[in-house]
Coordinates of N, CA and C in Angstrom, one line a residue:
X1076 N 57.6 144.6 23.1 CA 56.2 144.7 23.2 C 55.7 145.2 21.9
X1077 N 54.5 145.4 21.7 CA 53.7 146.0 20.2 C 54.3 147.1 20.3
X1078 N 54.2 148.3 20.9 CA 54.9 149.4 20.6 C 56.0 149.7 19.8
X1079 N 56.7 149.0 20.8 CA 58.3 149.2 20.2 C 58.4 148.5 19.2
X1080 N 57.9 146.7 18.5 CA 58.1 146.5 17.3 C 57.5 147.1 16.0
X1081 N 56.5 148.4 16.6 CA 55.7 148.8 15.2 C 57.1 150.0 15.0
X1082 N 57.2 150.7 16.3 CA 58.4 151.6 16.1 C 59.8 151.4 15.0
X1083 N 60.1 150.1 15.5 CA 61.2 149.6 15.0 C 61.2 149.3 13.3
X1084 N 59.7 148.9 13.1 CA 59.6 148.2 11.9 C 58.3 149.4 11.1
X1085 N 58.6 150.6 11.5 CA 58.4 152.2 10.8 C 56.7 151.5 10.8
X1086 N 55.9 151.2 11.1 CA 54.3 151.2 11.2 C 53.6 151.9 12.4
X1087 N 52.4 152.5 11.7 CA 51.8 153.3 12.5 C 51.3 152.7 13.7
X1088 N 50.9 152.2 14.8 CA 50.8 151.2 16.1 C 49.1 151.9 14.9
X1089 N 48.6 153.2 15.6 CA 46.8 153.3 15.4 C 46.4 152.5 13.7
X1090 N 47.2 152.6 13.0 CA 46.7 152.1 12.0 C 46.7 150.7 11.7
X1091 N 47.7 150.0 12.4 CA 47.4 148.1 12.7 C 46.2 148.2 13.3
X1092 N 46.1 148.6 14.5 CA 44.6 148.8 15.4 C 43.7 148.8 14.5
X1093 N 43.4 149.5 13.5 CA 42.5 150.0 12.7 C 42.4 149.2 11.9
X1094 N 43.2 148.3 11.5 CA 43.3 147.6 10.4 C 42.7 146.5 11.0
X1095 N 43.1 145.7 12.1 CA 42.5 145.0 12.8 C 41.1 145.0 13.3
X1096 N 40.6 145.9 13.6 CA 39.4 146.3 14.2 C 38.3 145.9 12.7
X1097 N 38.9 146.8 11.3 CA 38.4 146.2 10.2 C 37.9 144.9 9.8
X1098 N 39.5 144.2 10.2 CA 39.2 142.5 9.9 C 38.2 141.9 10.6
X1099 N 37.7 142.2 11.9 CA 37.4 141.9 12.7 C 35.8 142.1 13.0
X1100 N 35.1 143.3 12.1 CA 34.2 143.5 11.6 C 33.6 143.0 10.5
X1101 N 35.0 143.2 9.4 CA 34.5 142.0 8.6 C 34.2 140.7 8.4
X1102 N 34.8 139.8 9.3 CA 34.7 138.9 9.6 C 33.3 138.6 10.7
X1103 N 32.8 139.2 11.0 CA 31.6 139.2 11.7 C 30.2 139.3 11.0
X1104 N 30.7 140.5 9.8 CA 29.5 140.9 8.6 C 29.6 139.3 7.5
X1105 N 30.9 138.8 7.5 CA 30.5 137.4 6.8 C 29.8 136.5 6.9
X1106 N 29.6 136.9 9.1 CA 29.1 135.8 9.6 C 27.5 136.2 9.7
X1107 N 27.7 137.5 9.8 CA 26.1 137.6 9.7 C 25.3 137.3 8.8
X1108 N 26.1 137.0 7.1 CA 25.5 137.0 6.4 C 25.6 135.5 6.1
X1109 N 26.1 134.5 6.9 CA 26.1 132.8 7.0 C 27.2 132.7 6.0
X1110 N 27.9 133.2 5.7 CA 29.1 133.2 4.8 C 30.4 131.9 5.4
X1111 N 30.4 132.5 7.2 CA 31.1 131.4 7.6 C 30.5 131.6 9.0
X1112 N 31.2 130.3 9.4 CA 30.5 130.4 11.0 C 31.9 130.6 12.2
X1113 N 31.0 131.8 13.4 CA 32.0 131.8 14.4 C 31.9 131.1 15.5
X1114 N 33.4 130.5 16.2 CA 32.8 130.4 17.6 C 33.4 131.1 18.4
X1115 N 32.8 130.6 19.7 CA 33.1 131.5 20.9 C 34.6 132.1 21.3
X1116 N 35.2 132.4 21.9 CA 36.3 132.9 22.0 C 36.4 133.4 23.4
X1117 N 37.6 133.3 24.4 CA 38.1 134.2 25.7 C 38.1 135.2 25.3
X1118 N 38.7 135.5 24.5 CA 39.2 137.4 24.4 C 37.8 137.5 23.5
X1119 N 37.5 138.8 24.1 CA 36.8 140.2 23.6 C 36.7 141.3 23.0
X1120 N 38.3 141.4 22.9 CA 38.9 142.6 23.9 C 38.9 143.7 22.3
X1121 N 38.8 144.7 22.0 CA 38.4 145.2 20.3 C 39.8 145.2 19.6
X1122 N 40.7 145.7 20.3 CA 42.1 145.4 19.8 C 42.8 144.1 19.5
X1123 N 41.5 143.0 19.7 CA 42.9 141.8 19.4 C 42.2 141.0 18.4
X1124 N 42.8 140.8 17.5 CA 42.9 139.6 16.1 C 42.2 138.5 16.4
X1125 N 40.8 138.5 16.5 CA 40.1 137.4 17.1 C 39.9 136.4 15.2
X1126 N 40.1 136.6 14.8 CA 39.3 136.5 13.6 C 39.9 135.0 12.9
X1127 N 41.0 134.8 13.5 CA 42.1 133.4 13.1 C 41.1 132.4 14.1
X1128 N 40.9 132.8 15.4 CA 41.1 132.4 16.8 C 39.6 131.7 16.7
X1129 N 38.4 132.3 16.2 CA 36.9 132.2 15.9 C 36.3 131.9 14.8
X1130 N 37.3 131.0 13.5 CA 37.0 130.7 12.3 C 37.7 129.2 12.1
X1131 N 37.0 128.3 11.3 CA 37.6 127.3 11.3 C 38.7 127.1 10.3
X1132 N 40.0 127.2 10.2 CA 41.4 127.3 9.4 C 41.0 126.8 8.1
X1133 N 39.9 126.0 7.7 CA 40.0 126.1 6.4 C 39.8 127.4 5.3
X1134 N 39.0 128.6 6.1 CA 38.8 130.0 5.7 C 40.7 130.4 5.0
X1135 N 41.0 130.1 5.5 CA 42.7 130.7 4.9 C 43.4 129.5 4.3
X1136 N 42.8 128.4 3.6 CA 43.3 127.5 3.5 C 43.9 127.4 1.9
X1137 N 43.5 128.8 1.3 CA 43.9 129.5 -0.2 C 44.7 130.6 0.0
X1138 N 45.0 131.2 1.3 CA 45.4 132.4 1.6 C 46.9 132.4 0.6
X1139 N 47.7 131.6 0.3 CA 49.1 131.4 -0.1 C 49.1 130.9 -1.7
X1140 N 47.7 130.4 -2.4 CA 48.0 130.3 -3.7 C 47.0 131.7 -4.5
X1141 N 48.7 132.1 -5.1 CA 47.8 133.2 -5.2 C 47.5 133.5 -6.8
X1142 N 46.7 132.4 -7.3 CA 46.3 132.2 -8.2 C 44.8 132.5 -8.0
X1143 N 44.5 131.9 -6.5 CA 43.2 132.0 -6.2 C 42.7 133.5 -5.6
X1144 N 44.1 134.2 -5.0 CA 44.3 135.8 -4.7 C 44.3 136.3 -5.5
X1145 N 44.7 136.2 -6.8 CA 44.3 137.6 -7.7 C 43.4 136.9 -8.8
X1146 N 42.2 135.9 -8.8 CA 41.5 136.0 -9.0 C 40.1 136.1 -8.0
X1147 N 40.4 136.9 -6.8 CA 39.9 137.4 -6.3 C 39.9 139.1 -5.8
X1148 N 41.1 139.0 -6.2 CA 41.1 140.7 -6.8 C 40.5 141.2 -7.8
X1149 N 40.4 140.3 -8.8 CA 39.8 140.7 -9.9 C 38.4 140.5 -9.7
X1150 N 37.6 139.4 -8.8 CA 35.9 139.7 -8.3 C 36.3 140.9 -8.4
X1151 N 36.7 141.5 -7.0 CA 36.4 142.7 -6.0 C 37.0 144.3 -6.8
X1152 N 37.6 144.1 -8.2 CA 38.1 145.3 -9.0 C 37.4 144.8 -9.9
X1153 N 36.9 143.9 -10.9 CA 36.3 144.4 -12.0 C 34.8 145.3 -12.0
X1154 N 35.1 146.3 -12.7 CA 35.6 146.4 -14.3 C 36.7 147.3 -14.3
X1155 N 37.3 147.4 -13.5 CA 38.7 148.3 -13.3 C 39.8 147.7 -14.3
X1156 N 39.8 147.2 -15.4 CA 40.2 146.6 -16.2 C 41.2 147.2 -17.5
X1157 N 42.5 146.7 -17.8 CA 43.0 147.8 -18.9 C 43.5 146.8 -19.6
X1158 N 43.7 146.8 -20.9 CA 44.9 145.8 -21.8 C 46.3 146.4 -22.0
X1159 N 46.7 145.8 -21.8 CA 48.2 145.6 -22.1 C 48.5 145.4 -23.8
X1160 N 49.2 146.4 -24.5 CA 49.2 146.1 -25.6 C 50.9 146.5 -26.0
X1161 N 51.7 145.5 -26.1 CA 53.1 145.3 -26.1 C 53.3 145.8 -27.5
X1162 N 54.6 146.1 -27.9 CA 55.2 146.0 -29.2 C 55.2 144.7 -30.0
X1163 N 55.5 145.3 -31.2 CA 55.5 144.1 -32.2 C 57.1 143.3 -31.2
X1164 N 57.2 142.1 -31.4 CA 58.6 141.3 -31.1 C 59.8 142.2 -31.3
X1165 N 60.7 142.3 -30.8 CA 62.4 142.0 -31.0 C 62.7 140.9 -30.7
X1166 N 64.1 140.5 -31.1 CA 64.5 139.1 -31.1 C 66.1 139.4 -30.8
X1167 N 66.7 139.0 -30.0 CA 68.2 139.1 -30.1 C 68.9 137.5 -30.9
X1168 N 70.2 137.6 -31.0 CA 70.8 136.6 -31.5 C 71.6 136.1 -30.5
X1169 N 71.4 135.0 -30.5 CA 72.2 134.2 -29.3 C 72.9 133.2 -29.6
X1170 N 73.7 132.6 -29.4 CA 74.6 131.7 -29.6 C 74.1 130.1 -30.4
X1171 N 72.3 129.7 -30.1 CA 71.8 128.6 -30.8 C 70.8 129.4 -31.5
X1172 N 70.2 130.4 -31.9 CA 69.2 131.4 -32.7 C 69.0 132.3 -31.8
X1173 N 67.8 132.5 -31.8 CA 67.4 134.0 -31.3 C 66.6 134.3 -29.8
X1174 N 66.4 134.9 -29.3 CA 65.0 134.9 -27.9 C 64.7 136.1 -27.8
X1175 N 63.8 136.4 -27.5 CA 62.5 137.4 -27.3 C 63.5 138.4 -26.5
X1176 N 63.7 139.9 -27.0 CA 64.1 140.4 -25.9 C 63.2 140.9 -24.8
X1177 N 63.6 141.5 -23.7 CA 62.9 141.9 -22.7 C 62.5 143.3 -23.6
X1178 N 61.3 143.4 -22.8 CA 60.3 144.7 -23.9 C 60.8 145.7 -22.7
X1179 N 61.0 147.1 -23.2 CA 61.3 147.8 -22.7 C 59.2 148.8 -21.9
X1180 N 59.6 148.7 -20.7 CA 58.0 149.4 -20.5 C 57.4 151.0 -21.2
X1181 N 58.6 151.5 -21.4 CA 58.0 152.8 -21.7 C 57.2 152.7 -23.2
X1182 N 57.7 151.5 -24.1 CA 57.1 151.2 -25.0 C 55.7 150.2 -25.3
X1183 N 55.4 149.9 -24.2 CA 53.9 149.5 -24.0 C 53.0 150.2 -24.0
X1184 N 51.6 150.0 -24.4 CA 50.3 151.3 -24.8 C 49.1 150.1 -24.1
X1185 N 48.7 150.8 -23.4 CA 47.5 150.3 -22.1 C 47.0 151.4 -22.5
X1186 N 46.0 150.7 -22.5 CA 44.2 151.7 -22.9 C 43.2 150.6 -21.6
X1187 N 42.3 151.9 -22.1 CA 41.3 151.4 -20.8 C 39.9 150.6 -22.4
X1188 N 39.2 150.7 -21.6 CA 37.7 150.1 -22.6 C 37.3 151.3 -23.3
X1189 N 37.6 152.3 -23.5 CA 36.9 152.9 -24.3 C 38.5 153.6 -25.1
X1190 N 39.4 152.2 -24.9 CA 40.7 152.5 -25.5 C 41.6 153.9 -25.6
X1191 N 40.9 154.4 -24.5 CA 42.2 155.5 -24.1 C 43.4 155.4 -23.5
X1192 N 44.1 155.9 -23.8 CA 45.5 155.4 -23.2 C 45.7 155.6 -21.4
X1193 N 46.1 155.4 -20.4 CA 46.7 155.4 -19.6 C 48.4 154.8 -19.4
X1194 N 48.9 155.1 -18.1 CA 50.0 155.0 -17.9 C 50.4 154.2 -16.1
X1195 N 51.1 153.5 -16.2 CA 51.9 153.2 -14.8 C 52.4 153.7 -13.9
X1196 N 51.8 154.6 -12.9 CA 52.5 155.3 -12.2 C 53.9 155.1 -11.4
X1197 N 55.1 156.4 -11.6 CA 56.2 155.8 -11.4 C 56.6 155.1 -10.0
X1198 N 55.8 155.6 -9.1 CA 55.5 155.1 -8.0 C 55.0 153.9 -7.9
X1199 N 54.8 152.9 -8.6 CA 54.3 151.6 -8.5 C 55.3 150.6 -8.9
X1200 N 55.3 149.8 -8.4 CA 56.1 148.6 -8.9 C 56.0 147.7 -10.5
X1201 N 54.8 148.2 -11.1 CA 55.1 147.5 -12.1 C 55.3 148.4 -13.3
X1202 N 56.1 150.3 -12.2 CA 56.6 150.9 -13.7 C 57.6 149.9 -14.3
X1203 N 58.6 149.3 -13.8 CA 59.8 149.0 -14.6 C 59.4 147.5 -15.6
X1204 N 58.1 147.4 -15.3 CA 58.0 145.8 -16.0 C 57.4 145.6 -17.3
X1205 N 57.8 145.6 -18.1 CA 57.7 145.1 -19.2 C 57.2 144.1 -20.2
X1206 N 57.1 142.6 -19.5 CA 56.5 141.8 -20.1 C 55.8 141.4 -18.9
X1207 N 54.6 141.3 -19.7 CA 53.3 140.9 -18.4 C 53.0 139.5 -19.0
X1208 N 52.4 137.8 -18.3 CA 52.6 136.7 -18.9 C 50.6 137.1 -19.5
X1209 N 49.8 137.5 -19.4 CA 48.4 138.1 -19.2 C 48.6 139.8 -19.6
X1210 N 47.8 140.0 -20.8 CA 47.8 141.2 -21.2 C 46.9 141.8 -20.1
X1211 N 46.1 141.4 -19.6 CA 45.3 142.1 -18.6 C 45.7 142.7 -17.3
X1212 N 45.1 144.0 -16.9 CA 45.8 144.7 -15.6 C 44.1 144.6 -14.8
X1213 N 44.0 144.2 -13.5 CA 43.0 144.8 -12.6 C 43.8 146.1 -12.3
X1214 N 42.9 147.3 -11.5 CA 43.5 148.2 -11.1 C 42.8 148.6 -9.8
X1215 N 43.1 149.6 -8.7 CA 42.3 150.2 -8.0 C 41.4 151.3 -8.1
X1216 N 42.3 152.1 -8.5 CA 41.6 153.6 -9.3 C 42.8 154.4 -10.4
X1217 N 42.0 155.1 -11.1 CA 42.8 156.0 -11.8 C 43.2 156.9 -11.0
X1218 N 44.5 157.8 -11.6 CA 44.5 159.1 -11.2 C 44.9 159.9 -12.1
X1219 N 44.5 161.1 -12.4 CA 44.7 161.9 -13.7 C 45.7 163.4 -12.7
X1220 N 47.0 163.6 -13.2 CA 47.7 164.5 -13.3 C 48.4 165.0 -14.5
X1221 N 49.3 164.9 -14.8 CA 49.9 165.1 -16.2 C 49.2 164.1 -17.1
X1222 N 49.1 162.8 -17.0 CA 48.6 162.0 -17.4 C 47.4 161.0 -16.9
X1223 N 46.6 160.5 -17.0 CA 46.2 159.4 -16.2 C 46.8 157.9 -16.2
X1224 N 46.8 158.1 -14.5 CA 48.4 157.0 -14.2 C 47.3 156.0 -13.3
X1225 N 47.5 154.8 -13.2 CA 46.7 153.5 -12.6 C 48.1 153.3 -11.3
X1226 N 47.8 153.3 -10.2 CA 48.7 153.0 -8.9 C 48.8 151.8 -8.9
X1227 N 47.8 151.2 -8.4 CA 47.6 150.0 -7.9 C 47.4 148.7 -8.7
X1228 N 48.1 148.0 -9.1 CA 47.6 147.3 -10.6 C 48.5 145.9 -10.2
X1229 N 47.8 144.7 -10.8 CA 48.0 143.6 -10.6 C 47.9 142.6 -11.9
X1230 N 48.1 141.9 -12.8 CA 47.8 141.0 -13.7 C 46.2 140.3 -13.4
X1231 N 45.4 140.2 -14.0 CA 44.6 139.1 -14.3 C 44.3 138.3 -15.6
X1232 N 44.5 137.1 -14.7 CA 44.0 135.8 -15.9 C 43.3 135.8 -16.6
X1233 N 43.2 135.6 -17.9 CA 41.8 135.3 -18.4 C 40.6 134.6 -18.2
X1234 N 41.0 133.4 -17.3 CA 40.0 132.3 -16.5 C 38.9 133.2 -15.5
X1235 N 40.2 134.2 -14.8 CA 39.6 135.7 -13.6 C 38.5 135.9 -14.0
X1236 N 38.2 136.9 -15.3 CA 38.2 137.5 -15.9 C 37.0 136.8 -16.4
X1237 N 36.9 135.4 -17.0 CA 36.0 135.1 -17.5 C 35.1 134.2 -16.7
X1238 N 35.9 134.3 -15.1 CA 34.3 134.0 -14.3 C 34.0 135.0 -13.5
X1239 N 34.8 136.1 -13.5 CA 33.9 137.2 -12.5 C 34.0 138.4 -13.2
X1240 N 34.2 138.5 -14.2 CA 34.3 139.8 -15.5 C 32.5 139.7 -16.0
X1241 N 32.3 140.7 -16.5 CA 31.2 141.0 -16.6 C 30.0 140.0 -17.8
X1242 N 29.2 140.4 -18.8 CA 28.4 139.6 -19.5 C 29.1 139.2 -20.6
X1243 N 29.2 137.7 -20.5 CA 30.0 136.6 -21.4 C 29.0 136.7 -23.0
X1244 N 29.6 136.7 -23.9 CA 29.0 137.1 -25.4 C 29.8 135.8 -25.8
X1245 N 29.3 134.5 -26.7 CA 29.8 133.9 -27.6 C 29.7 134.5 -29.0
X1246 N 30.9 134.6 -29.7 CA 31.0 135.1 -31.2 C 31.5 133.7 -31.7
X1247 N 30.4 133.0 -32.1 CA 30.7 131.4 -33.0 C 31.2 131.7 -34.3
X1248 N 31.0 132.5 -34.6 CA 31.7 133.0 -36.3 C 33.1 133.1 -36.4
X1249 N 33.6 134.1 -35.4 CA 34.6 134.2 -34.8 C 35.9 133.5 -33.7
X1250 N 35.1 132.2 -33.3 CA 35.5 131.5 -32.5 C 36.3 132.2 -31.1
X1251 N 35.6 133.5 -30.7 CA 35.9 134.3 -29.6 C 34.8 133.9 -28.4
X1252 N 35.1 135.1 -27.6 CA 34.6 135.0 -25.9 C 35.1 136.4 -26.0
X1253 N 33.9 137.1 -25.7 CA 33.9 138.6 -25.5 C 32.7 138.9 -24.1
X1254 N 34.0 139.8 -23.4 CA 33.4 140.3 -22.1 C 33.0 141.6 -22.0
X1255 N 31.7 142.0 -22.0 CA 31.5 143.4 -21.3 C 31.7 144.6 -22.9
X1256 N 31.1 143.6 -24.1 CA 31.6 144.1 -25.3 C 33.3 144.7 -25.9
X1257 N 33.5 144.6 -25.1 CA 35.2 144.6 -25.5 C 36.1 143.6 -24.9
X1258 N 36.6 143.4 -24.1 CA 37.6 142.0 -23.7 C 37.3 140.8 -24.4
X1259 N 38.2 140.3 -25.7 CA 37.9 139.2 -26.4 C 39.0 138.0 -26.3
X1260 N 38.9 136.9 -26.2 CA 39.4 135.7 -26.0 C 39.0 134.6 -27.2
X1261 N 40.4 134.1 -27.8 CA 40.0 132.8 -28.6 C 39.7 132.0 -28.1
X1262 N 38.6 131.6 -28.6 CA 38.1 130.0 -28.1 C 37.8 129.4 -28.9
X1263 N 38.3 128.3 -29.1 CA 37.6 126.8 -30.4 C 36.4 126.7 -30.0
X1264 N 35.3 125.9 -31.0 CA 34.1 125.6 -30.8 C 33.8 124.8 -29.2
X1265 N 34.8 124.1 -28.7 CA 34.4 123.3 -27.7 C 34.4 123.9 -26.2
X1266 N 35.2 125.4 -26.5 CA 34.8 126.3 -25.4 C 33.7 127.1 -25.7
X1267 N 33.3 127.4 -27.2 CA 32.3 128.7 -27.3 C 31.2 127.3 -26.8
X1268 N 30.6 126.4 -27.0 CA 29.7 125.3 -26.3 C 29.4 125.2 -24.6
X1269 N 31.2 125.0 -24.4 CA 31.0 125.0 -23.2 C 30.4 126.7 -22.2
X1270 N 30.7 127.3 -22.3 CA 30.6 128.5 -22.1 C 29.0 129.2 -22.2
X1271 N 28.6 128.5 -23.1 CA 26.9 128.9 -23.5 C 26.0 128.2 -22.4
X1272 N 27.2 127.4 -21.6 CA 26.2 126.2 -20.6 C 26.6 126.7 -19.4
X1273 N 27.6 128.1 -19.0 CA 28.2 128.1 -17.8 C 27.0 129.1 -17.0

């Protein structure tokens, strides 16, 4: 039964409840707002996961590419935004030339926008990571103890970034894309154009 599998699988039974009850709300405030439409349903009942059961499946039909998930983390977090600023290259020697070594993390310097430094808390999963394929971090919140350390942090795209990041600046001189006066991106003339039309 629910009991015994939350037991078994160490989750709180009241905080699924709770979690559910959430979804369940919010899925309602979407609907109030014509976001999507519900239908009717047997169950009522406040504890049960109506929210699959009362929406038409194409609502989750992105739920698995999650290209389109964390550029939807990045809507709902920007300007929670930090750069990633790696070391110059190493190179090892390998048997046909050389390859990139793996960058060690403690040697990466993440600054926020007003380019202060922060740090990866060791408690997060992407203390041990080192090369990010997107210099950009969304984040949840700071937290300042010894240091100010970012928990919750995820990559964002630059694409993210440059349709739900803040006021788009063309620099034609420069052949950049600057967000929010700091976040800058190369672009050839045929994006700084296109971009003046978005």
């Amino acid at each position: 039964d629910e009991r015994s599998w939350c037991t078994e699988n160490f989750i709180a039974r009241s905080t699924m409840l709770t979690m559910i009850k959430l979804k369940n709300q919010f899925c309602q405030n979407l609907a109030d707002i014509g976001f999507i439409t519900l239908y009717e349903t047997n169950s009522n009942h406040k504890n049960t996961d109506n929210c699959l059961n009362i929406t038409d499946p194409y609502i989750n039909s992105n739920s698995k590419n999650m290209k389109v998930v964390l550029a939807v983390l990045c809507s709902g977090l920007y300007p929670n935004i930090v750069q990633v600023r790696p070391p110059s290259g190493t190179y090892i020697q390998v048997e046909k030339g050389t390859i990139k070594a793996k960058t060690d993390p403690r040697m990466l310097k993440i600054v926020d926008k007003n380019n202060e430094r922060v740090f990866i808390h060791p408690g997060s999963i992407n203390f041990t990571e080192g090369d990010y394929k997107s210099p950009w971090l969304i984040f949840y919140k700071k937290i300042k103890t010894s240091k100010v350390f970012l928990r919750d942090s995820t990559m964002a795209s630059p694409y993210s970034i440059l349709l739900f990041g803040g006021e788009i600046k063309v620099l034609p001189d420069k052949q950049q894309l600057m967000i929010d006066d700091w976040i800058r991106f190369e672009a050839g003339g045929y994006v700084d154009t296109l971009m003046q039309h978005v």
